[in-house]
mmCIF file of C-alpha atoms in Angstrom:
data_model
loop_
_atom_site.group_PDB
_atom_site.id
_atom_site.type_symbol
_atom_site.label_atom_id
_atom_site.label_comp_id
_atom_site.label_asym_id
_atom_site.label_seq_id
_atom_site.Cartn_x
_atom_site.Cartn_y
_atom_site.Cartn_z
ATOM 1 C CA UNK A 5 26.326 48.614 8.318
ATOM 2 C CA UNK A 6 24.339 44.851 8.732
ATOM 3 C CA UNK A 7 21.571 44.971 10.581
ATOM 4 C CA UNK A 8 22.431 43.625 14.889
ATOM 5 C CA UNK A 9 19.823 40.552 15.365
ATOM 6 C CA UNK A 10 18.696 40.746 18.684
ATOM 7 C CA UNK A 11 17.049 37.818 20.513
ATOM 8 C CA UNK A 12 14.126 40.106 20.122
ATOM 9 C CA UNK A 13 13.875 39.966 16.874
ATOM 10 C CA UNK A 14 14.139 36.238 16.391
ATOM 11 C CA UNK A 15 11.538 35.885 18.953
ATOM 12 C CA UNK A 16 9.159 38.414 16.742
ATOM 13 C CA UNK A 17 9.590 36.723 13.518
ATOM 14 C CA UNK A 18 9.309 33.095 15.206
ATOM 15 C CA UNK A 19 6.082 34.105 16.944
ATOM 16 C CA UNK A 20 4.787 36.091 13.292
ATOM 17 C CA UNK A 21 5.592 32.483 12.197
ATOM 18 C CA UNK A 22 3.534 30.120 14.166
ATOM 19 C CA UNK A 23 0.116 33.156 13.682
ATOM 20 C CA UNK A 24 1.558 32.560 10.003
ATOM 21 C CA UNK A 25 2.169 28.777 9.804
ATOM 22 C CA UNK A 26 -1.064 27.748 11.804
ATOM 23 C CA UNK A 27 -3.868 29.784 8.849
ATOM 24 C CA UNK A 28 -1.008 27.690 6.133
ATOM 25 C CA UNK A 29 -1.925 24.339 7.703
ATOM 26 C CA UNK A 30 -6.090 25.322 7.972
ATOM 27 C CA UNK A 31 -6.597 25.443 3.955
ATOM 28 C CA UNK A 32 -4.080 22.740 2.837
ATOM 29 C CA UNK A 33 -5.890 21.003 5.247
ATOM 30 C CA UNK A 34 -8.865 20.535 3.157
ATOM 31 C CA UNK A 35 -6.137 19.162 -0.256
ATOM 32 C CA UNK A 36 -4.587 16.800 1.796
ATOM 33 C CA UNK A 37 -8.822 15.891 2.391
ATOM 34 C CA UNK A 38 -9.205 15.463 -0.492
ATOM 35 C CA UNK A 39 -6.322 14.134 -1.607
ATOM 36 C CA UNK A 40 -6.257 11.668 0.712
ATOM 37 C CA UNK A 41 -9.812 10.421 0.111
ATOM 38 C CA UNK A 42 -10.219 10.686 -3.880
ATOM 39 C CA UNK A 43 -6.618 11.015 -4.969
ATOM 40 C CA UNK A 44 -7.584 14.822 -7.370
ATOM 41 C CA UNK A 45 -5.333 17.008 -6.888
ATOM 42 C CA UNK A 46 -7.443 19.966 -6.553
ATOM 43 C CA UNK A 47 -6.058 23.239 -8.041
ATOM 44 C CA UNK A 48 -9.434 25.326 -7.827
ATOM 45 C CA UNK A 49 -8.620 25.203 -2.996
ATOM 46 C CA UNK A 50 -7.315 28.026 -4.019
ATOM 47 C CA UNK A 51 -10.310 30.153 -5.851
ATOM 48 C CA UNK A 52 -11.928 28.821 -3.170
ATOM 49 C CA UNK A 53 -10.532 30.615 -1.078
ATOM 50 C CA UNK A 54 -11.085 33.646 -2.422
ATOM 51 C CA UNK A 55 -14.879 33.100 -2.319
ATOM 52 C CA UNK A 56 -14.929 33.064 1.160
ATOM 53 C CA UNK A 57 -12.603 36.581 1.476
ATOM 54 C CA UNK A 58 -15.449 37.978 -1.399
ATOM 55 C CA UNK A 59 -17.535 36.623 0.959
ATOM 56 C CA UNK A 60 -16.571 38.455 3.612
ATOM 57 C CA UNK A 61 -15.810 40.645 2.157
ATOM 58 C CA UNK A 62 -19.756 41.991 0.682
ATOM 59 C CA UNK A 63 -21.508 40.776 4.369
ATOM 60 C CA UNK A 64 -19.193 42.433 5.813
ATOM 61 C CA UNK A 65 -19.047 46.207 3.761
ATOM 62 C CA UNK A 66 -22.908 46.165 2.234
ATOM 63 C CA UNK A 67 -24.420 44.306 4.962
ATOM 64 C CA UNK A 68 -21.915 44.594 8.056
ATOM 65 C CA UNK A 69 -22.152 41.820 9.193
ATOM 66 C CA UNK A 70 -18.569 41.105 11.463
ATOM 67 C CA UNK A 71 -16.288 39.056 9.034
ATOM 68 C CA UNK A 72 -15.366 36.618 11.876
ATOM 69 C CA UNK A 73 -19.095 35.995 12.371
ATOM 70 C CA UNK A 74 -19.278 35.529 8.125
ATOM 71 C CA UNK A 75 -17.425 32.751 9.257
ATOM 72 C CA UNK A 76 -21.706 30.813 9.773
ATOM 73 C CA UNK A 77 -21.996 32.111 6.582
ATOM 74 C CA UNK A 78 -18.696 30.897 3.911
ATOM 75 C CA UNK A 79 -17.709 28.120 5.617
ATOM 76 C CA UNK A 80 -21.646 26.691 4.202
ATOM 77 C CA UNK A 81 -21.531 28.783 0.961
ATOM 78 C CA UNK A 82 -18.064 26.875 -0.195
ATOM 79 C CA UNK A 83 -19.680 23.775 1.208
ATOM 80 C CA UNK A 84 -21.922 23.665 -0.762
ATOM 81 C CA UNK A 85 -20.671 25.104 -3.960
ATOM 82 C CA UNK A 86 -18.331 22.702 -2.577
ATOM 83 C CA UNK A 87 -20.685 19.509 -3.333
ATOM 84 C CA UNK A 88 -22.038 20.687 -6.430
ATOM 85 C CA UNK A 89 -18.360 20.202 -8.296
ATOM 86 C CA UNK A 90 -17.393 17.263 -6.545
ATOM 87 C CA UNK A 91 -21.638 16.124 -7.287
ATOM 88 C CA UNK A 92 -21.246 17.150 -11.888
ATOM 89 C CA UNK A 93 -17.202 17.342 -12.431
ATOM 90 C CA UNK A 94 -15.116 16.217 -10.185
ATOM 91 C CA UNK A 95 -16.226 12.910 -9.844
ATOM 92 C CA UNK A 96 -15.688 12.581 -13.248
ATOM 93 C CA UNK A 97 -11.957 11.735 -12.729
ATOM 94 C CA UNK A 98 -12.196 10.514 -9.556
ATOM 95 C CA UNK A 99 -10.549 7.204 -10.560
ATOM 96 C CA UNK A 100 -9.138 8.901 -13.699
ATOM 97 C CA UNK A 101 -5.431 9.555 -13.948
ATOM 98 C CA UNK A 102 -3.769 12.001 -11.493
ATOM 99 C CA UNK A 103 -2.913 14.613 -14.363
ATOM 100 C CA UNK A 104 -6.716 15.064 -15.329
ATOM 101 C CA UNK A 105 -7.480 15.426 -12.064
ATOM 102 C CA UNK A 106 -5.247 18.275 -11.764
ATOM 103 C CA UNK A 107 -6.296 19.628 -15.283
ATOM 104 C CA UNK A 108 -10.443 19.347 -14.727
ATOM 105 C CA UNK A 109 -10.014 21.552 -11.121
ATOM 106 C CA UNK A 110 -7.291 24.136 -13.370
ATOM 107 C CA UNK A 111 -10.367 24.839 -15.718
ATOM 108 C CA UNK A 112 -12.317 25.002 -13.130
ATOM 109 C CA UNK A 113 -9.785 27.612 -10.493
ATOM 110 C CA UNK A 114 -9.665 30.123 -13.644
ATOM 111 C CA UNK A 115 -13.375 29.548 -14.513
ATOM 112 C CA UNK A 116 -14.231 30.737 -11.090
ATOM 113 C CA UNK A 117 -11.473 33.464 -10.887
ATOM 114 C CA UNK A 118 -12.858 34.836 -14.656
ATOM 115 C CA UNK A 119 -16.644 35.090 -12.856
ATOM 116 C CA UNK A 120 -15.139 37.070 -9.743
ATOM 117 C CA UNK A 121 -13.085 39.332 -12.509
ATOM 118 C CA UNK A 122 -16.983 39.491 -14.602
ATOM 119 C CA UNK A 123 -19.456 40.141 -10.796
ATOM 120 C CA UNK A 124 -16.512 42.279 -8.648
ATOM 121 C CA UNK A 125 -13.563 43.177 -10.910
ATOM 122 C CA UNK A 126 -10.044 42.876 -10.598
ATOM 123 C CA UNK A 127 -9.936 46.159 -8.024
ATOM 124 C CA UNK A 128 -7.892 45.935 -5.348
ATOM 125 C CA UNK A 129 -10.049 45.465 -1.759
ATOM 126 C CA UNK A 130 -9.797 45.115 1.472
ATOM 127 C CA UNK A 131 -11.821 44.806 5.516
ATOM 128 C CA UNK A 132 -10.589 47.211 7.947
ATOM 129 C CA UNK A 133 -11.648 45.882 10.857
ATOM 130 C CA UNK A 134 -8.954 44.357 12.975
ATOM 131 C CA UNK A 135 -5.558 46.917 13.062
ATOM 132 C CA UNK A 136 -2.990 47.188 15.595
ATOM 133 C CA UNK A 137 -1.255 45.055 17.376
ATOM 134 C CA UNK A 138 -0.581 43.885 21.323
ATOM 135 C CA UNK A 139 2.513 44.730 23.213
ATOM 136 C CA UNK A 140 4.167 41.519 24.973
ATOM 137 C CA UNK A 141 7.103 42.098 26.028
ATOM 138 C CA UNK A 142 8.751 43.697 23.075
ATOM 139 C CA UNK A 143 7.036 41.068 21.371
ATOM 140 C CA UNK A 144 4.573 42.612 18.652
ATOM 141 C CA UNK A 145 1.531 40.732 17.933
ATOM 142 C CA UNK A 146 -0.830 41.334 14.938
ATOM 143 C CA UNK A 147 -4.185 41.140 16.591
ATOM 144 C CA UNK A 148 -5.368 40.617 13.094
ATOM 145 C CA UNK A 149 -3.282 37.107 12.780
ATOM 146 C CA UNK A 150 -3.600 36.671 16.447
ATOM 147 C CA UNK A 151 -8.016 36.085 15.987
ATOM 148 C CA UNK A 152 -6.739 34.617 13.046
ATOM 149 C CA UNK A 153 -4.493 32.059 14.905
ATOM 150 C CA UNK A 154 -6.943 31.774 16.881
ATOM 151 C CA UNK A 155 -9.605 30.969 14.747
ATOM 152 C CA UNK A 156 -7.152 28.204 12.783
ATOM 153 C CA UNK A 157 -6.220 26.611 15.387
ATOM 154 C CA UNK A 158 -9.990 26.226 16.822
ATOM 155 C CA UNK A 159 -10.844 24.419 13.529
ATOM 156 C CA UNK A 160 -8.456 23.214 12.855
ATOM 157 C CA UNK A 161 -8.575 21.776 15.829
ATOM 158 C CA UNK A 162 -12.362 20.922 15.592
ATOM 159 C CA UNK A 163 -11.889 19.656 12.188
ATOM 160 C CA UNK A 164 -9.475 17.013 13.816
ATOM 161 C CA UNK A 165 -12.039 15.786 16.221
ATOM 162 C CA UNK A 166 -14.734 15.125 13.739
ATOM 163 C CA UNK A 167 -13.058 13.262 11.504
ATOM 164 C CA UNK A 168 -11.532 10.757 14.544
ATOM 165 C CA UNK A 169 -14.613 10.706 16.904
ATOM 166 C CA UNK A 170 -17.614 11.243 14.265
ATOM 167 C CA UNK A 171 -19.330 8.832 12.884
ATOM 168 C CA UNK A 172 -18.711 10.461 9.269
ATOM 169 C CA UNK A 173 -15.107 11.680 9.995
ATOM 170 C CA UNK A 174 -13.959 7.977 11.001
ATOM 171 C CA UNK A 175 -16.176 6.941 7.469
ATOM 172 C CA UNK A 176 -14.093 9.670 5.145
ATOM 173 C CA UNK A 177 -11.264 8.086 7.225
ATOM 174 C CA UNK A 178 -12.243 4.084 6.504
ATOM 175 C CA UNK A 179 -12.700 5.859 2.473
ATOM 176 C CA UNK A 180 -9.827 7.227 2.349
ATOM 177 C CA UNK A 181 -7.393 4.456 3.824
ATOM 178 C CA UNK A 182 -9.499 1.378 1.439
ATOM 179 C CA UNK A 183 -12.007 2.669 -0.853
ATOM 180 C CA UNK A 184 -13.380 -1.469 -1.750
ATOM 181 C CA UNK A 185 -12.822 -2.338 2.242
ATOM 182 C CA UNK A 186 -15.049 0.706 3.331
ATOM 183 C CA UNK A 187 -17.306 -0.344 0.731
ATOM 184 C CA UNK A 188 -17.524 -4.395 1.521
ATOM 185 C CA UNK A 189 -18.637 -2.567 5.542
ATOM 186 C CA UNK A 190 -21.794 -0.907 4.169
ATOM 187 C CA UNK A 191 -19.957 3.234 3.913
ATOM 188 C CA UNK A 192 -22.062 4.998 0.711
ATOM 189 C CA UNK A 193 -18.231 5.866 -0.702
ATOM 190 C CA UNK A 194 -20.265 8.074 -3.745
ATOM 191 C CA UNK A 195 -22.004 10.592 -0.283
ATOM 192 C CA UNK A 196 -18.161 10.043 1.052
ATOM 193 C CA UNK A 197 -16.423 11.547 -2.112
ATOM 194 C CA UNK A 198 -19.290 14.666 -1.729
ATOM 195 C CA UNK A 199 -19.347 14.965 1.846
ATOM 196 C CA UNK A 200 -15.484 15.229 1.418
ATOM 197 C CA UNK A 201 -14.830 17.753 -1.037
ATOM 198 C CA UNK A 202 -17.426 20.025 0.515
ATOM 199 C CA UNK A 203 -15.949 19.709 4.211
ATOM 200 C CA UNK A 204 -12.622 20.821 2.358
ATOM 201 C CA UNK A 205 -14.219 23.437 -0.270
ATOM 202 C CA UNK A 206 -15.830 24.952 3.765
ATOM 203 C CA UNK A 207 -11.910 24.585 5.117
ATOM 204 C CA UNK A 208 -10.650 26.938 2.481
ATOM 205 C CA UNK A 209 -13.545 29.678 2.188
ATOM 206 C CA UNK A 210 -12.428 29.910 6.137
ATOM 207 C CA UNK A 211 -9.268 30.647 5.264
ATOM 208 C CA UNK A 212 -9.996 33.216 3.139
ATOM 209 C CA UNK A 213 -12.747 34.747 5.576
ATOM 210 C CA UNK A 214 -9.291 35.139 7.937
ATOM 211 C CA UNK A 215 -6.991 36.281 5.138
ATOM 212 C CA UNK A 216 -10.152 39.287 4.133
ATOM 213 C CA UNK A 217 -9.276 40.552 7.116
ATOM 214 C CA UNK A 218 -5.626 40.660 7.364
ATOM 215 C CA UNK A 219 -4.451 40.921 3.000
ATOM 216 C CA UNK A 220 -5.742 42.694 0.708
ATOM 217 C CA UNK A 221 -8.229 40.629 -1.791
ATOM 218 C CA UNK A 222 -7.484 40.833 -5.986
ATOM 219 C CA UNK A 223 -9.264 37.881 -7.633
ATOM 220 C CA UNK A 224 -6.092 35.481 -7.786
ATOM 221 C CA UNK A 225 -5.447 36.641 -5.040
ATOM 222 C CA UNK A 226 -6.261 32.123 -4.332
ATOM 223 C CA UNK A 227 -3.372 31.164 -6.515
ATOM 224 C CA UNK A 228 -0.424 31.742 -3.683
ATOM 225 C CA UNK A 229 -2.359 29.622 -1.542
ATOM 226 C CA UNK A 230 -3.169 26.998 -3.799
ATOM 227 C CA UNK A 231 0.337 26.674 -4.668
ATOM 228 C CA UNK A 232 1.984 26.754 -0.611
ATOM 229 C CA UNK A 233 -0.761 24.163 0.546
ATOM 230 C CA UNK A 234 0.837 22.031 -2.012
ATOM 231 C CA UNK A 235 3.766 22.839 -0.123
ATOM 232 C CA UNK A 236 2.615 22.055 3.214
ATOM 233 C CA UNK A 237 1.584 18.336 1.883
ATOM 234 C CA UNK A 238 4.250 17.648 0.778
ATOM 235 C CA UNK A 239 6.538 18.334 2.976
ATOM 236 C CA UNK A 240 4.046 16.823 6.317
ATOM 237 C CA UNK A 241 2.523 14.416 3.440
ATOM 238 C CA UNK A 242 0.510 13.725 0.966
ATOM 239 C CA UNK A 243 -2.891 12.881 2.330
ATOM 240 C CA UNK A 244 -0.836 12.717 6.149
ATOM 241 C CA UNK A 245 -3.995 14.872 7.922
ATOM 242 C CA UNK A 246 -1.523 15.462 11.115
ATOM 243 C CA UNK A 247 1.065 16.295 8.835
ATOM 244 C CA UNK A 248 -0.473 19.123 7.027
ATOM 245 C CA UNK A 249 -0.733 20.806 10.727
ATOM 246 C CA UNK A 250 3.113 20.181 10.438
ATOM 247 C CA UNK A 251 3.786 21.468 7.624
ATOM 248 C CA UNK A 252 2.323 24.617 7.656
ATOM 249 C CA UNK A 253 3.787 25.771 10.904
ATOM 250 C CA UNK A 254 6.971 24.260 9.342
ATOM 251 C CA UNK A 255 6.349 26.657 6.281
ATOM 252 C CA UNK A 256 5.492 29.728 8.322
ATOM 253 C CA UNK A 257 8.838 29.530 10.444
ATOM 254 C CA UNK A 258 11.021 29.458 7.906
ATOM 255 C CA UNK A 259 9.144 31.854 6.382
ATOM 256 C CA UNK A 260 9.108 34.205 8.504
ATOM 257 C CA UNK A 261 13.028 33.336 9.986
ATOM 258 C CA UNK A 262 14.607 33.150 6.752
ATOM 259 C CA UNK A 263 12.812 37.180 5.804
ATOM 260 C CA UNK A 264 15.423 38.220 8.801
ATOM 261 C CA UNK A 265 18.526 36.884 8.101
ATOM 262 C CA UNK A 266 18.244 37.253 4.071
ATOM 263 C CA UNK A 267 17.112 39.919 1.217
ATOM 264 C CA UNK A 268 13.751 39.643 -0.080
ATOM 265 C CA UNK A 269 14.081 37.096 -3.155
ATOM 266 C CA UNK A 270 16.130 35.361 -1.327
ATOM 267 C CA UNK A 271 13.954 33.640 1.933
ATOM 268 C CA UNK A 272 11.288 33.811 -1.479
ATOM 269 C CA UNK A 273 13.588 30.642 -2.317
ATOM 270 C CA UNK A 274 13.836 28.956 0.994
ATOM 271 C CA UNK A 275 11.106 28.082 1.131
ATOM 272 C CA UNK A 276 11.816 25.495 -1.913
ATOM 273 C CA UNK A 277 14.766 24.427 -1.411
ATOM 274 C CA UNK A 278 14.082 23.165 1.766
ATOM 275 C CA UNK A 279 10.767 21.524 -0.610
ATOM 276 C CA UNK A 280 13.769 19.471 -2.165
ATOM 277 C CA UNK A 281 15.965 18.753 0.709
ATOM 278 C CA UNK A 282 12.539 16.659 2.804
ATOM 279 C CA UNK A 283 12.139 15.506 -0.946
ATOM 280 C CA UNK A 284 15.349 13.719 -1.962
ATOM 281 C CA UNK A 285 15.600 12.940 1.791
ATOM 282 C CA UNK A 286 12.052 12.137 2.879
ATOM 283 C CA UNK A 287 9.845 11.383 -0.141
ATOM 284 C CA UNK A 288 6.635 11.005 1.497
ATOM 285 C CA UNK A 289 7.354 13.764 3.097
ATOM 286 C CA UNK A 290 8.176 14.770 7.467
ATOM 287 C CA UNK A 291 5.785 12.531 8.465
ATOM 288 C CA UNK A 292 4.758 9.775 5.887
ATOM 289 C CA UNK A 293 2.296 10.115 3.149
ATOM 290 C CA UNK A 294 -1.017 8.948 3.382
ATOM 291 C CA UNK A 295 -0.841 8.123 6.922
ATOM 292 C CA UNK A 296 -3.957 8.897 9.899
#
């Protein structure tokens, strides 16, 4: 006997999709930043998210730090690591063919994942901090997902404000539009690259800290988010920051709605079918590539 789908069930999955989509947008924004400014395909982005999650886990279990307050630690740490990676390794492939950056960051990702496995083993860990759900009518709102949504929206909005309103943000956008013109205008492009990679790494770490409160963490968890982030920026438009926001929300909705109407196996394929459709109809993404 089939399950009767009620309006309440549809509303539930739509809300769940929006909650998940905000987190996807936050993580994908960093990837869009790096690609937009440096044309670098950063496959290690999800691994930086993993490191952010482990930072939150250990601060919570060793020092009893509130997982959400650990954002104040994980984001600066990953910013510094991002700057270090850019300064020592990634800068070598900025002007190289995009395949070079893909291979380099893939190597960085493998090295970091193995480092995490050596340091913390492959055991699955969790941060049991915020459980349960709020009931709004017939819709259950997971507390951890609701708080993660609020943080993801706030951090994404702050990052967007930073890019639009601050001098450094405008320099990053100018560099993404034309590196040569930016240099003529006196912008230190190499320094912009350092800041960009650092900020993107900090955004990934924020995502990791929020994920740690919702799901179990393990060294290879970041691969899923790397893949979804690529999906998001292709949907929204490569290098397009508002597009990353739209793509993340769209992916979250599609995932949740398809899980309601389809089997688990088919629902996992729907997001990729959507990707193929968008690429066929709008090869530059829904909002076009590299729009600012």
